[in-house]
Coordinates of N, CA and C in Angstrom, one line a residue:
M1 N 94.4 95.6 75.1 CA 94.6 94.2 76.0 C 94.7 93.0 75.0
A2 N 95.7 92.0 75.2 CA 95.7 91.1 74.3 C 94.5 90.1 74.2
N3 N 94.1 89.5 72.9 CA 93.0 88.7 73.0 C 92.9 87.4 73.8
A4 N 92.0 87.0 74.6 CA 92.0 85.8 75.5 C 91.6 84.8 75.0
I5 N 92.3 83.7 74.9 CA 91.6 82.3 74.8 C 90.3 81.7 75.0
S6 N 89.9 82.2 76.4 CA 89.0 82.1 77.3 C 88.4 83.4 77.9
S7 N 86.9 83.1 78.0 CA 86.6 84.6 78.7 C 86.4 84.2 80.3
S8 N 86.7 82.8 80.7 CA 86.8 82.6 82.3 C 87.8 83.0 82.7
T9 N 87.7 83.8 84.2 CA 88.5 84.3 84.9 C 89.4 83.1 85.9
Q10 N 88.9 82.0 85.7 CA 89.4 81.2 86.7 C 89.4 79.7 86.1
P11 N 90.5 79.0 86.1 CA 90.4 77.5 85.5 C 89.5 76.8 86.8
D12 N 89.0 75.6 86.3 CA 88.3 74.9 87.1 C 89.1 73.9 87.9
R13 N 88.6 73.3 88.7 CA 89.1 72.5 89.7 C 90.1 71.7 89.2
N14 N 89.9 71.2 88.2 CA 90.5 70.0 87.5 C 91.2 70.4 86.1
C15 N 91.4 71.5 86.1 CA 91.8 72.3 84.9 C 93.0 71.3 84.2
P16 N 92.9 70.8 82.9 CA 93.5 69.9 82.5 C 94.8 70.5 81.5
L17 N 94.9 71.9 81.8 CA 95.9 72.5 80.3 C 97.2 72.3 80.7
C18 N 97.6 72.2 81.6 CA 99.3 71.7 81.9 C 99.5 70.7 82.5
P19 N 99.6 69.5 81.7 CA 99.9 68.2 82.0 C 101.0 67.9 83.3
R20 N 102.0 68.7 83.2 CA 103.3 68.5 84.4 C 102.4 69.2 85.9
L21 N 101.7 70.1 85.6 CA 101.0 70.8 86.7 C 99.9 69.9 87.3
V22 N 99.2 69.3 86.4 CA 98.1 68.0 86.6 C 98.6 67.1 87.5
E23 N 99.9 66.6 87.0 CA 100.4 65.3 87.7 C 101.0 66.0 89.1
F24 N 101.6 66.9 89.2 CA 102.1 67.4 90.3 C 100.8 67.7 91.2
R25 N 99.4 68.2 90.7 CA 98.2 68.3 91.6 C 98.1 66.9 92.3
A26 N 97.9 66.3 91.3 CA 97.5 64.9 91.7 C 98.3 64.2 92.7
E27 N 99.8 64.4 92.6 CA 100.6 63.9 93.7 C 100.2 64.7 95.0
A28 N 99.9 65.7 94.8 CA 99.7 66.5 96.3 C 98.1 66.3 97.0
R29 N 97.3 65.8 95.9 CA 96.3 65.3 96.4 C 96.4 64.1 97.1
E30 N 97.3 63.1 96.9 CA 97.3 62.1 97.4 C 98.0 62.1 98.8
L31 N 99.1 63.1 98.5 CA 100.1 63.2 99.9 C 99.1 64.1 101.0
H32 N 98.2 65.0 100.6 CA 97.6 66.1 101.6 C 96.0 65.9 100.9
P33 N 95.4 65.1 101.3 CA 94.0 65.2 100.6 C 93.0 66.4 101.6
D34 N 93.3 66.9 102.7 CA 92.9 68.1 103.5 C 93.3 69.2 102.9
W35 N 94.3 69.2 101.9 CA 94.4 70.8 101.4 C 93.8 70.8 100.2
F36 N 93.8 72.2 99.9 CA 93.3 72.9 98.7 C 93.3 72.2 97.3
N37 N 94.6 72.1 97.2 CA 95.0 71.2 95.9 C 94.5 71.8 94.4
S38 N 93.9 72.9 94.1 CA 93.4 73.3 92.8 C 93.9 74.7 92.5
P39 N 93.6 75.1 91.1 CA 93.6 76.2 91.0 C 93.3 77.4 92.0
V40 N 94.1 78.0 92.4 CA 93.9 79.2 93.5 C 93.1 80.4 92.8
P41 N 91.8 80.6 93.1 CA 91.0 81.7 92.5 C 91.8 83.1 93.1
A42 N 91.4 84.1 92.3 CA 91.8 85.5 92.6 C 91.1 85.7 94.2
F43 N 91.7 86.7 95.1 CA 91.2 87.2 96.3 C 90.8 88.6 96.1
G44 N 89.5 89.2 96.7 CA 89.3 90.4 96.4 C 88.4 90.8 95.5
D45 N 87.7 91.8 95.8 CA 86.5 92.4 94.8 C 87.1 92.9 93.3
A46 N 86.4 92.2 92.5 CA 86.8 92.7 91.1 C 86.5 94.1 90.9
K47 N 85.5 95.0 91.3 CA 85.8 96.4 91.3 C 86.8 97.2 91.9
A48 N 87.6 96.3 92.3 CA 88.9 97.1 93.2 C 89.7 98.2 91.8
R49 N 90.4 99.1 92.4 CA 91.3 99.7 91.4 C 92.6 99.3 91.3
L50 N 93.0 98.4 92.3 CA 94.5 97.8 92.2 C 94.4 96.5 92.2
L51 N 95.3 95.9 91.2 CA 95.5 94.4 91.2 C 97.2 94.1 91.4
I52 N 97.1 93.0 92.5 CA 98.8 92.7 92.4 C 98.8 91.0 92.0
V53 N 99.9 90.9 91.2 CA 100.0 90.0 90.3 C 101.0 89.3 90.8
G54 N 101.0 88.1 91.6 CA 102.1 87.1 92.3 C 102.6 86.5 90.9
L55 N 103.4 85.3 91.6 CA 104.2 84.2 90.4 C 103.0 83.0 90.1
A56 N 102.8 82.2 91.4 CA 102.1 80.9 91.5 C 101.9 80.7 93.2
P57 N 101.0 79.8 93.1 CA 100.6 79.6 94.5 C 102.0 78.9 95.0
G58 N 102.3 79.0 96.3 CA 103.2 78.2 97.3 C 102.5 76.9 97.5
M59 N 103.3 75.7 97.7 CA 103.1 74.6 98.1 C 102.6 74.5 99.7
Q60 N 103.1 75.2 100.5 CA 102.6 75.2 102.0 C 101.7 76.6 102.2
G61 N 101.5 77.5 101.2 CA 100.9 78.4 101.2 C 99.2 78.2 100.5
A62 N 99.3 79.0 99.4 CA 97.7 79.1 98.6 C 97.4 77.5 98.0
N63 N 98.5 76.9 97.8 CA 97.8 75.5 97.4 C 97.3 74.7 98.5
R64 N 97.9 74.9 99.9 CA 97.3 74.4 101.1 C 96.2 74.9 101.7
T65 N 96.0 76.5 101.4 CA 95.0 77.1 102.1 C 93.7 77.7 101.2
G66 N 94.2 77.8 99.8 CA 93.0 78.0 98.9 C 92.9 79.6 98.7
R67 N 93.9 80.5 99.2 CA 93.7 82.0 99.4 C 95.0 82.3 99.1
P68 N 95.3 83.4 97.8 CA 96.7 83.6 97.5 C 97.5 84.4 98.7
F69 N 98.6 84.1 98.8 CA 99.7 84.2 99.7 C 99.2 84.2 101.5
T70 N 98.5 82.9 101.5 CA 98.2 82.6 102.8 C 98.8 81.6 103.1
G71 N 99.4 81.7 104.4 CA 100.0 80.5 104.8 C 101.6 80.3 104.9
D72 N 102.1 81.4 103.9 CA 103.9 81.3 104.0 C 104.1 82.6 104.2
Y73 N 105.5 82.7 104.1 CA 106.1 84.0 104.7 C 105.9 85.0 103.7
A74 N 105.8 84.8 102.2 CA 105.5 85.8 101.5 C 104.1 86.6 102.1
G75 N 103.0 85.7 102.4 CA 102.1 86.6 102.7 C 102.3 87.4 103.9
D76 N 103.0 86.9 104.7 CA 103.0 87.9 106.2 C 103.5 89.3 105.8
L77 N 104.6 89.2 104.8 CA 105.1 90.6 104.3 C 104.0 91.3 103.6
L78 N 103.3 90.6 102.7 CA 102.3 91.4 101.8 C 101.3 91.5 102.5
Y79 N 100.5 91.0 103.4 CA 99.3 91.4 103.9 C 99.4 92.6 104.9
A80 N 101.1 92.2 105.9 CA 101.3 93.5 106.9 C 101.3 94.9 105.9
T81 N 101.8 94.8 104.6 CA 102.0 95.9 104.0 C 100.5 96.4 103.6
L82 N 99.8 95.3 102.9 CA 98.5 96.3 102.4 C 97.7 96.4 103.7
L83 N 97.5 95.9 104.9 CA 96.9 96.4 106.1 C 97.7 98.1 106.4
E84 N 98.8 98.1 106.2 CA 99.3 99.5 106.7 C 99.0 100.5 105.6
Y85 N 98.9 100.1 104.5 CA 98.7 101.2 103.5 C 97.1 101.3 103.3
G86 N 96.3 100.7 104.2 CA 94.8 100.6 103.6 C 94.3 99.8 102.8
F87 N 94.9 98.9 102.0 CA 94.4 97.9 101.0 C 93.8 96.6 101.7
A88 N 93.8 96.6 103.0 CA 93.2 95.2 103.7 C 92.5 96.2 105.2
K89 N 91.7 95.1 105.6 CA 91.2 95.4 107.0 C 90.9 94.1 107.6
G90 N 91.2 94.2 108.8 CA 90.9 92.9 109.8 C 92.4 92.4 110.3
V91 N 92.5 91.3 110.5 CA 93.9 90.9 110.9 C 94.1 89.6 110.3
Y92 N 95.2 89.8 109.6 CA 95.9 88.3 109.0 C 96.3 86.9 109.9
Q93 N 95.9 86.3 110.0 CA 96.4 84.9 110.8 C 96.4 83.8 110.0
A94 N 97.1 83.8 108.6 CA 97.4 83.1 107.8 C 96.4 81.9 107.3
R95 N 95.4 82.2 107.6 CA 94.1 81.1 107.1 C 93.1 81.8 106.2
P96 N 92.4 81.2 105.6 CA 91.4 81.8 104.7 C 90.2 82.1 105.5
D97 N 90.0 81.7 106.8 CA 88.9 81.9 107.4 C 89.2 83.2 108.5
D98 N 90.0 83.8 108.5 CA 90.6 84.6 109.5 C 89.8 86.1 109.4
G99 N 89.0 86.4 108.3 CA 88.2 87.5 108.3 C 88.7 88.6 107.6
L100 N 90.2 88.5 107.2 CA 90.6 89.4 106.7 C 90.0 89.8 105.4
K101 N 89.8 91.3 105.1 CA 89.1 91.6 103.7 C 89.9 92.6 103.3
L102 N 90.3 92.8 101.8 CA 91.1 93.5 101.0 C 90.0 94.7 100.7
V103 N 90.6 95.6 100.4 CA 90.1 97.1 100.2 C 90.7 97.9 99.2
D104 N 89.7 97.7 98.1 CA 89.8 98.5 96.6 C 91.1 97.6 95.8
C105 N 91.1 96.3 96.5 CA 92.7 95.6 96.0 C 92.0 94.1 95.4
R106 N 92.7 93.7 94.7 CA 92.5 92.1 94.3 C 94.1 91.7 94.3
I107 N 94.1 90.2 94.7 CA 95.3 89.4 94.6 C 95.1 88.3 93.8
G108 N 95.8 88.1 92.7 CA 96.0 87.1 91.9 C 97.3 86.4 91.6
N109 N 97.3 85.5 90.4 CA 98.7 84.9 90.5 C 99.1 84.8 88.8
A110 N 100.0 85.1 88.2 CA 100.5 84.6 86.7 C 100.1 83.3 86.4
V111 N 100.1 82.3 87.4 CA 100.0 81.0 87.3 C 99.1 80.7 88.6
H112 N 98.1 80.0 88.1 CA 97.1 79.4 89.2 C 97.5 78.1 90.1
C113 N 98.2 77.7 89.2 CA 98.5 76.1 90.2 C 99.6 76.2 90.7
V114 N 99.9 75.3 91.6 CA 101.4 75.4 92.2 C 102.4 74.5 91.5
P115 N 103.5 74.9 91.0 CA 104.2 74.3 90.1 C 105.5 73.5 91.1
P116 N 106.0 72.4 90.7 CA 107.3 71.8 91.3 C 108.1 73.0 91.4
Q117 N 109.0 73.0 92.7 CA 109.9 74.1 92.9 C 109.8 75.5 92.8
N118 N 108.4 75.6 92.9 CA 108.1 77.0 92.7 C 108.4 77.6 91.6
K119 N 108.6 76.9 90.3 CA 109.1 77.4 89.1 C 108.5 76.9 87.7
P120 N 107.1 77.7 87.6 CA 106.4 77.3 86.2 C 107.4 77.5 85.2
L121 N 107.3 76.4 84.3 CA 107.8 76.6 82.9 C 107.2 77.6 81.9
P122 N 108.0 78.3 81.2 CA 107.4 79.2 80.0 C 106.0 78.9 79.6
V123 N 106.2 77.4 79.0 CA 104.6 77.0 78.4 C 103.6 77.2 79.5
E124 N 103.8 76.9 80.6 CA 102.5 76.9 81.7 C 102.2 78.5 82.0
I125 N 103.5 79.3 82.2 CA 103.1 80.6 82.2 C 102.2 81.1 80.8
N126 N 102.6 80.7 79.8 CA 101.9 81.4 78.7 C 100.2 80.9 78.5
T127 N 100.2 79.6 78.9 CA 99.0 78.9 78.7 C 97.9 79.4 79.9
C128 N 98.5 80.0 80.8 CA 97.5 80.4 82.2 C 97.4 81.8 82.0
R129 N 98.0 82.7 80.8 CA 97.9 83.8 80.7 C 96.6 84.3 80.3
Q130 N 95.7 83.3 79.7 CA 94.5 83.6 79.3 C 93.4 84.4 80.7
F131 N 93.8 83.6 81.8 CA 92.9 83.7 82.8 C 93.5 85.1 83.4
L132 N 94.5 85.6 83.5 CA 95.1 86.8 83.6 C 94.5 87.9 83.0
I133 N 94.3 87.6 81.4 CA 93.9 88.6 80.4 C 92.3 88.8 80.8
A134 N 91.6 87.5 81.0 CA 89.9 87.7 81.6 C 89.9 88.3 82.9
G135 N 90.7 88.0 83.8 CA 90.6 88.6 85.2 C 90.6 89.9 84.8
M136 N 91.8 90.5 84.1 CA 92.0 92.0 84.1 C 90.9 92.8 83.2
A137 N 90.2 92.2 82.2 CA 89.2 92.4 81.7 C 87.9 92.7 82.2
G138 N 87.8 91.9 83.4 CA 86.7 91.8 84.1 C 86.8 92.9 85.5
M139 N 87.9 93.8 85.3 CA 88.0 94.8 86.7 C 87.7 96.0 86.1
P140 N 86.6 96.5 86.1 CA 86.0 97.8 85.1 C 86.9 99.0 85.9
N141 N 87.1 99.0 87.2 CA 87.9 100.2 87.6 C 89.4 99.9 88.1
L142 N 89.9 98.8 87.2 CA 91.5 98.8 87.3 C 92.1 99.9 86.9
R143 N 93.0 100.4 87.8 CA 94.2 101.6 87.5 C 95.4 101.3 87.7
A144 N 95.7 100.5 88.9 CA 97.0 100.4 89.0 C 97.4 98.6 89.3
I145 N 98.3 98.2 88.7 CA 98.5 96.9 89.0 C 100.5 96.7 89.6
V146 N 100.4 96.0 90.5 CA 101.6 95.8 91.1 C 102.0 94.5 90.8
A147 N 103.2 94.2 90.1 CA 103.7 92.8 89.7 C 104.8 92.6 90.6
L148 N 104.7 91.2 91.4 CA 105.7 90.7 92.2 C 106.5 90.2 91.6
G149 N 107.7 90.6 90.8 CA 108.6 89.8 90.6 C 108.8 90.0 88.9
R150 N 109.9 89.4 88.4 CA 110.0 89.7 86.9 C 109.0 88.8 86.2
I151 N 108.9 87.5 86.6 CA 107.8 86.8 85.7 C 106.6 87.3 85.7
A152 N 106.1 87.8 86.8 CA 104.8 88.4 87.2 C 104.4 89.7 85.8
H153 N 105.7 90.3 86.2 CA 106.0 91.5 85.3 C 105.7 91.3 83.9
D154 N 106.5 90.2 83.4 CA 106.7 90.1 81.9 C 105.3 89.3 81.4
S155 N 104.6 88.5 82.5 CA 103.2 88.0 82.1 C 102.2 89.1 82.0
T156 N 102.3 90.0 82.9 CA 101.3 91.2 82.9 C 101.6 92.1 81.5
L157 N 102.9 92.2 81.2 CA 103.4 92.8 79.8 C 102.3 92.4 78.7
K158 N 102.7 90.7 78.5 CA 102.1 90.3 77.6 C 100.8 90.3 77.6
A159 N 99.8 90.3 78.6 CA 98.5 90.2 78.9 C 98.1 91.5 78.4
L160 N 98.9 92.8 78.3 CA 98.4 94.1 77.9 C 98.6 94.4 76.5
G161 N 99.4 93.4 75.8 CA 100.2 93.5 74.7 C 101.2 94.5 74.6
I162 N 102.1 94.6 75.7 CA 103.5 95.7 75.7 C 104.4 94.9 75.3
R163 N 105.4 95.4 74.7 CA 106.8 94.9 74.6 C 107.8 95.1 75.8
N164 N 108.3 94.0 76.1 CA 109.2 94.0 77.3 C 110.0 95.3 77.2
A165 N 110.5 95.5 76.0 CA 111.7 96.7 75.9 C 111.0 98.1 76.2
A166 N 109.9 98.1 76.3 CA 108.8 99.3 76.4 C 108.8 99.7 77.8
A167 N 108.8 98.5 78.7 CA 108.7 98.7 80.1 C 109.5 97.9 80.7
P168 N 110.6 98.0 81.1 CA 111.7 97.0 81.4 C 111.5 96.7 82.9
F169 N 111.5 95.4 83.8 CA 111.3 95.2 85.0 C 112.3 95.9 85.7
A170 N 112.4 96.5 86.8 CA 113.1 97.1 87.7 C 112.3 97.6 89.2
H171 N 113.0 96.9 90.3 CA 112.2 97.1 91.2 C 112.1 98.5 91.6
G172 N 110.7 99.3 91.9 CA 110.7 100.4 92.2 C 109.9 101.0 90.8
A173 N 110.3 100.4 89.8 CA 109.8 101.3 88.5 C 108.2 101.2 88.4
V174 N 107.8 102.4 87.8 CA 106.3 102.6 87.2 C 106.5 103.0 86.3
H175 N 105.5 102.0 85.3 CA 105.3 102.0 83.8 C 103.8 102.4 83.7
E176 N 103.9 103.4 82.6 CA 102.5 103.7 82.1 C 102.3 103.0 80.9
A177 N 100.7 102.4 81.3 CA 100.5 101.2 80.2 C 98.8 101.3 80.0
G178 N 98.7 102.4 78.9 CA 97.6 102.8 78.3 C 96.9 103.7 79.8
R179 N 95.8 102.9 80.0 CA 94.7 103.6 81.1 C 95.4 102.9 82.6
F180 N 96.4 102.0 82.5 CA 96.7 101.4 83.8 C 98.2 102.1 83.9
R181 N 98.6 101.8 85.2 CA 100.1 102.0 85.7 C 100.3 100.9 86.5
L182 N 102.0 100.4 85.8 CA 102.1 99.1 86.4 C 103.4 99.4 87.3
Y183 N 103.6 98.9 88.5 CA 104.6 99.2 89.7 C 105.1 97.9 89.6
D184 N 106.6 97.8 89.6 CA 107.4 96.6 89.8 C 107.9 96.8 91.4
T185 N 108.1 95.3 91.6 CA 108.7 95.2 93.0 C 109.3 93.8 92.8
Y186 N 110.3 93.3 93.6 CA 110.8 92.3 93.5 C 110.1 91.3 94.6
H187 N 109.7 90.1 94.3 CA 109.1 89.4 94.8 C 109.6 89.5 96.4
C188 N 108.3 89.3 97.0 CA 108.3 89.3 98.9 C 108.5 87.9 99.2
S189 N 109.3 87.2 98.5 CA 109.6 85.6 99.2 C 110.4 85.8 100.2
R190 N 110.6 84.7 101.1 CA 111.5 84.6 102.2 C 113.0 84.6 101.6
Y191 N 113.0 83.8 100.4 CA 114.7 84.1 99.9 C 115.2 85.5 99.8
N192 N 114.1 86.3 99.0 CA 114.5 87.5 98.6 C 114.7 88.5 100.0
T193 N 113.9 88.4 100.9 CA 114.1 89.1 102.1 C 115.2 88.6 103.0
N194 N 115.3 87.2 103.0 CA 116.5 86.8 104.0 C 117.8 87.2 103.1
T195 N 118.1 87.5 101.8 CA 119.3 87.8 101.3 C 119.2 89.3 101.0
R196 N 118.0 90.0 101.5 CA 118.4 91.3 101.6 C 117.9 91.9 100.1
V197 N 117.8 91.3 99.3 CA 117.4 91.5 97.8 C 116.3 92.7 98.2
L198 N 115.2 92.4 98.8 CA 114.1 92.9 99.2 C 113.9 93.3 100.6
T199 N 113.9 94.6 100.9 CA 113.7 94.8 102.4 C 112.4 95.2 102.8
P200 N 111.7 94.9 103.8 CA 110.4 95.6 104.0 C 110.2 96.9 103.9
E201 N 111.3 97.7 103.9 CA 111.3 99.1 103.8 C 111.0 99.4 102.2
M202 N 111.8 98.8 101.3 CA 111.8 98.5 99.8 C 110.2 98.1 99.5
F203 N 109.7 97.4 100.1 CA 108.6 96.7 99.7 C 107.5 97.8 99.8
R204 N 107.5 98.4 101.1 CA 106.4 99.3 101.7 C 106.4 100.5 100.7
K205 N 107.7 100.9 100.4 CA 107.9 102.1 99.6 C 106.8 102.0 98.2
V206 N 106.8 100.7 97.7 CA 106.0 100.5 96.3 C 104.5 101.1 96.6
F207 N 104.4 100.1 97.7 CA 102.8 100.5 97.9 C 102.5 101.9 98.7
A208 N 103.3 102.6 98.8 CA 103.3 103.8 99.4 C 102.9 104.9 98.3
T209 N 103.7 104.5 97.3 CA 103.7 105.2 96.0 C 102.3 104.7 95.5
V210 N 101.8 103.5 95.3 CA 100.4 103.2 94.9 C 99.3 104.1 95.5
R211 N 99.5 104.0 96.8 CA 98.5 104.7 97.7 C 98.3 106.1 97.3
A212 N 99.7 106.8 97.1 CA 99.5 108.1 96.7 C 99.1 108.5 95.4
D213 N 99.4 107.9 94.8 CA 98.8 107.7 93.3 C 97.4 107.8 93.1
L214 N 96.8 106.6 93.9 CA 95.2 106.4 93.7 C 94.6 107.4 94.6
D215 N 95.4 108.1 95.5 CA 94.4 109.0 96.5 C 94.6 110.4 95.7
S216 N 95.6 110.5 94.8 CA 96.0 112.0 94.2 C 94.6 112.2 93.0

């Protein structure tokens, strides 16, 4: 695994590392003072065997609620799938106090802060990778990583010190990465599902494979 810049697994509430995201965060705090509006921490037990890596918090989702994939369409599909395959229990109600629990699963993002237009810049992805590296290093039982989309895939590869050419992104692909296995899926965004780039069946198939592999 590549060397981390910081041993912290989570940027602090007023993380200053990415000036553009700091400015965007300040604007959001002015407009919506009752929202979370801070770097969003990972959700789930660090002892889990499965880590799901997303892109970044959505403005109406995790940036508002403070829990990854909570409050937007992507979370509807993700949590329904996790419940179906035993990686979560309870009832998902799109809010952080709904009592939903993850089971042997943890969810984080390649970038912890909400970016303008949901598009982090390469420098922001690179800067935030230290927290992804530290987060993975702090998961002693980690065996499986699901990358939601190409950016999450690429950042995860860099965090693991693996060249892109050795593990090219493709929906449904499974890559051996040392003691880890990396599973690729298109991101579960509303755009991808509306355009049928990703169907719920395609998404479920990825998690069915993860479930079978972890149970074998």
